[in-house]
GROMACS .gro file of C-alpha atoms in nm:
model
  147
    1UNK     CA    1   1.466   0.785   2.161
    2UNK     CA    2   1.410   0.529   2.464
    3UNK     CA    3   1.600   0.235   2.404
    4UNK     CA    4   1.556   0.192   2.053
    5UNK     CA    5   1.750  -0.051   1.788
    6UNK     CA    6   1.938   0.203   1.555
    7UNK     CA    7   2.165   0.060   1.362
    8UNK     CA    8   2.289  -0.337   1.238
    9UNK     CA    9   2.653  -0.447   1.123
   10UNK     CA   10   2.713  -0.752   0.946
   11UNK     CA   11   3.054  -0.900   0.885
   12UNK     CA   12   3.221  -1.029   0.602
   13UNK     CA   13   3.518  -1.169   0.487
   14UNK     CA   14   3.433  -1.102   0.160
   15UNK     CA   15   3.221  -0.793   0.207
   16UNK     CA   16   3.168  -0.730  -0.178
   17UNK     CA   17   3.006  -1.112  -0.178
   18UNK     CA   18   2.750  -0.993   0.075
   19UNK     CA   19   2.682  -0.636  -0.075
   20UNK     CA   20   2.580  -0.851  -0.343
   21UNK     CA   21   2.383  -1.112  -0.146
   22UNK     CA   22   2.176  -0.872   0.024
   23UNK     CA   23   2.086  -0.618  -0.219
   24UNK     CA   24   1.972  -0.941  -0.458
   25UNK     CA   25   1.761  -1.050  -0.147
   26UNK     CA   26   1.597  -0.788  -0.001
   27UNK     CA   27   1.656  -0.492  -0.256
   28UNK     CA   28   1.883  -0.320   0.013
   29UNK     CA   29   2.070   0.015  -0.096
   30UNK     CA   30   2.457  -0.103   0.028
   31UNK     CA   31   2.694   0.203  -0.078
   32UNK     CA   32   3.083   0.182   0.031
   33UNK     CA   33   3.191   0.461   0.269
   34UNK     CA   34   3.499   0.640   0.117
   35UNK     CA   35   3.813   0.379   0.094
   36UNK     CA   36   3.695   0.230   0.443
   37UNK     CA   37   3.611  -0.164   0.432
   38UNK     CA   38   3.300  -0.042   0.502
   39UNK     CA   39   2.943  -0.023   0.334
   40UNK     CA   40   2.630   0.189   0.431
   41UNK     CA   41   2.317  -0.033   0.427
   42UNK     CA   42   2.002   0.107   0.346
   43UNK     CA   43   1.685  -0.098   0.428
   44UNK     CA   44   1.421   0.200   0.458
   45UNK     CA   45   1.509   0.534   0.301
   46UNK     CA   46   1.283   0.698   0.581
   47UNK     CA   47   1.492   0.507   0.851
   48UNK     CA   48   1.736   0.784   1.024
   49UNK     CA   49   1.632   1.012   0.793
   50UNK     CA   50   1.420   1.177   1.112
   51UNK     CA   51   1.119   1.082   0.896
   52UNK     CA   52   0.809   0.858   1.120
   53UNK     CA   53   0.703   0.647   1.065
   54UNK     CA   54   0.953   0.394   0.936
   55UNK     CA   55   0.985   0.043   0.830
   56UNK     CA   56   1.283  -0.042   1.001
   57UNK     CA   57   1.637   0.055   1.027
   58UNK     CA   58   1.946   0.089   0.852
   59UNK     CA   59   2.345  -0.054   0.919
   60UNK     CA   60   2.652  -0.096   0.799
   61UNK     CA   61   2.874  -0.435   0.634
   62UNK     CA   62   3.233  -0.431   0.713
   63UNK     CA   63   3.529  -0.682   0.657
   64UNK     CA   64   3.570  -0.887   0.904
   65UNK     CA   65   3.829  -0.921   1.153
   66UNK     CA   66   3.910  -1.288   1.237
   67UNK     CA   67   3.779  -1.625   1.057
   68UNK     CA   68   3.405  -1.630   0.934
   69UNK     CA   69   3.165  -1.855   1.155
   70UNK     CA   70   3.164  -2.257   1.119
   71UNK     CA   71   2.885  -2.445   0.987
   72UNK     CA   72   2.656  -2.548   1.318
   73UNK     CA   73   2.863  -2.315   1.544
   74UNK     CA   74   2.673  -2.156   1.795
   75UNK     CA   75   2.574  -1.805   1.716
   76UNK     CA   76   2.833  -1.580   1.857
   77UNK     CA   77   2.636  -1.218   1.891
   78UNK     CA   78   2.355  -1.104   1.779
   79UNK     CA   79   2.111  -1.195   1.442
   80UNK     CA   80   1.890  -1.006   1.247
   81UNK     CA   81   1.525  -1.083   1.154
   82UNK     CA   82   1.390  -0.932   0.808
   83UNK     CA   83   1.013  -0.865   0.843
   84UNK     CA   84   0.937  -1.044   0.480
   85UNK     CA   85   0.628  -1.085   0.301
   86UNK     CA   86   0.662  -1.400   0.182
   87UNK     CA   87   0.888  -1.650   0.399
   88UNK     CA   88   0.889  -1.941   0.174
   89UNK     CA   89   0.947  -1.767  -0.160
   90UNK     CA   90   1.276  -1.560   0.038
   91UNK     CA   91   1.359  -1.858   0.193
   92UNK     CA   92   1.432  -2.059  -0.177
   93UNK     CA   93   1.545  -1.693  -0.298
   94UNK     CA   94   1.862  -1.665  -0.045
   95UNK     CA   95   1.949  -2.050  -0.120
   96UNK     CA   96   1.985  -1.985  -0.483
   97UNK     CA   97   2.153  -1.659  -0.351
   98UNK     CA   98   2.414  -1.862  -0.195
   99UNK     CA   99   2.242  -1.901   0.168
  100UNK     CA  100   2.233  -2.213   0.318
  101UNK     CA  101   1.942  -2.347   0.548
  102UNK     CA  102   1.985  -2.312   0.910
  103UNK     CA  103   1.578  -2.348   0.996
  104UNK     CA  104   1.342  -2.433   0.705
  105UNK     CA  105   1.024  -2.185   0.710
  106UNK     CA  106   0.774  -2.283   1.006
  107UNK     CA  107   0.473  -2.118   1.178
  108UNK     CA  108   0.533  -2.012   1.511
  109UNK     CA  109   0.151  -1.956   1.685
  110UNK     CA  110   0.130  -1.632   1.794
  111UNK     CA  111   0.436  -1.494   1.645
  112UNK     CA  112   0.418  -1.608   1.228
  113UNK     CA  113   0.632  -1.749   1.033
  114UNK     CA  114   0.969  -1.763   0.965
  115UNK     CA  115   1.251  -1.945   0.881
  116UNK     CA  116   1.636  -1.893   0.949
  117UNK     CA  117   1.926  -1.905   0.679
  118UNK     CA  118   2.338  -1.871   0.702
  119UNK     CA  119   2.443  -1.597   0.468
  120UNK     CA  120   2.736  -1.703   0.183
  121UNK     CA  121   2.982  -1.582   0.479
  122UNK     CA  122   2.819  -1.764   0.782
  123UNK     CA  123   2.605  -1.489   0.921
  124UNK     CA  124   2.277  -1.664   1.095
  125UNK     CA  125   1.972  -1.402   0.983
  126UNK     CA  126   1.574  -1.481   0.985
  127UNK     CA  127   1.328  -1.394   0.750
  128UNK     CA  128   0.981  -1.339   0.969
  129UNK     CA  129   0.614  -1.274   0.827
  130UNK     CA  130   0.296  -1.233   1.023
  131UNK     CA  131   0.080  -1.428   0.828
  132UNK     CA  132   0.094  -1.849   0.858
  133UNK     CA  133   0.122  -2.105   0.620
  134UNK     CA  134  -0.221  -2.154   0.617
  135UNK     CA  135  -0.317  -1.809   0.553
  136UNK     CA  136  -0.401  -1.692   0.908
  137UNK     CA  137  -0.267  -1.369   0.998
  138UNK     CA  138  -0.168  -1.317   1.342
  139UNK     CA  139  -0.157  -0.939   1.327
  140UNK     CA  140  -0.569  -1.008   1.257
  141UNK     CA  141  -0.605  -1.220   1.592
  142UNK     CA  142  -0.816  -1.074   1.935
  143UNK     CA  143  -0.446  -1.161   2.131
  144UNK     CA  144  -0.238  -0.959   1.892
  145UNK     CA  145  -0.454  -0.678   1.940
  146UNK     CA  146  -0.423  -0.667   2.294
  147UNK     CA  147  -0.063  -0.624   2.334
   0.00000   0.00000   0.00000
């Protein structure tokens, strides 16, 4: 294991709020750990199951400990990007979720696009896909192959 992203925790002052959020959105398996204020977050059931490949990996959601970010406060740690299918249609899903627009969905050449939303608690997260707005994958380009 050299380096490797293994685990995410997102923070919630109303944790139950975002169990609910994010299973809605992305279908996530969130499961409360014992009495702890603390939830087990399943993205990929291959993830840290010792099974390769997988899709991604798995966290955790806890309360959190202090007030919940600001609206237009910088980000204070770290965000997560969910590789989506679909950017614009999860986009409009988290805002009738309860998300609320931080960057409307935009290709990025070279990279996709994606789009950026604050979860019902504050929590900055982006929503990536490979393929543009106008079709164009950039997974199928001679540059992406070459990294």
């Amino acid at each position: 294991m050299a380096n490797l992203v293994v685990h995410f925790e997102i923070y919630g002052s109303e944790p139950e709020r975002l169990v609910e959020f994010y299973s809605a959105l992305f279908g996530w398996r969130i499961t409360r750990a014992g009495e702890m204020e603390y939830w087990l977050v399943e993205t990929d059931p291959a993830a840290g199951a010792g099974e390769a490949p997988s899709a991604g990996i798995n966290g955790g959601l806890a309360q959190r400990e202090g007030p919940r970010p600001e609206p237009g406060a910088p980000v204070n740690g770290c965000d997560l990007v969910v590789g989506v299918d679909d950017v614009d249609g999860m986009f409009a899903k988290s805002v009738e979720l309860g998300a609320t627009e931080a960057l409307p969905p935009a290709d990025m050449v070279g990279v996709g696009r994606i789009a950026y939303v604050n979860d019902p608690d504050g929590n900055l997260f982006g929503m990536l896909s490979p393929v543009l707005s106008d079709g164009t994958n950039v997974l199928d380009t001679p540059s992406a192959r070459s990294v």
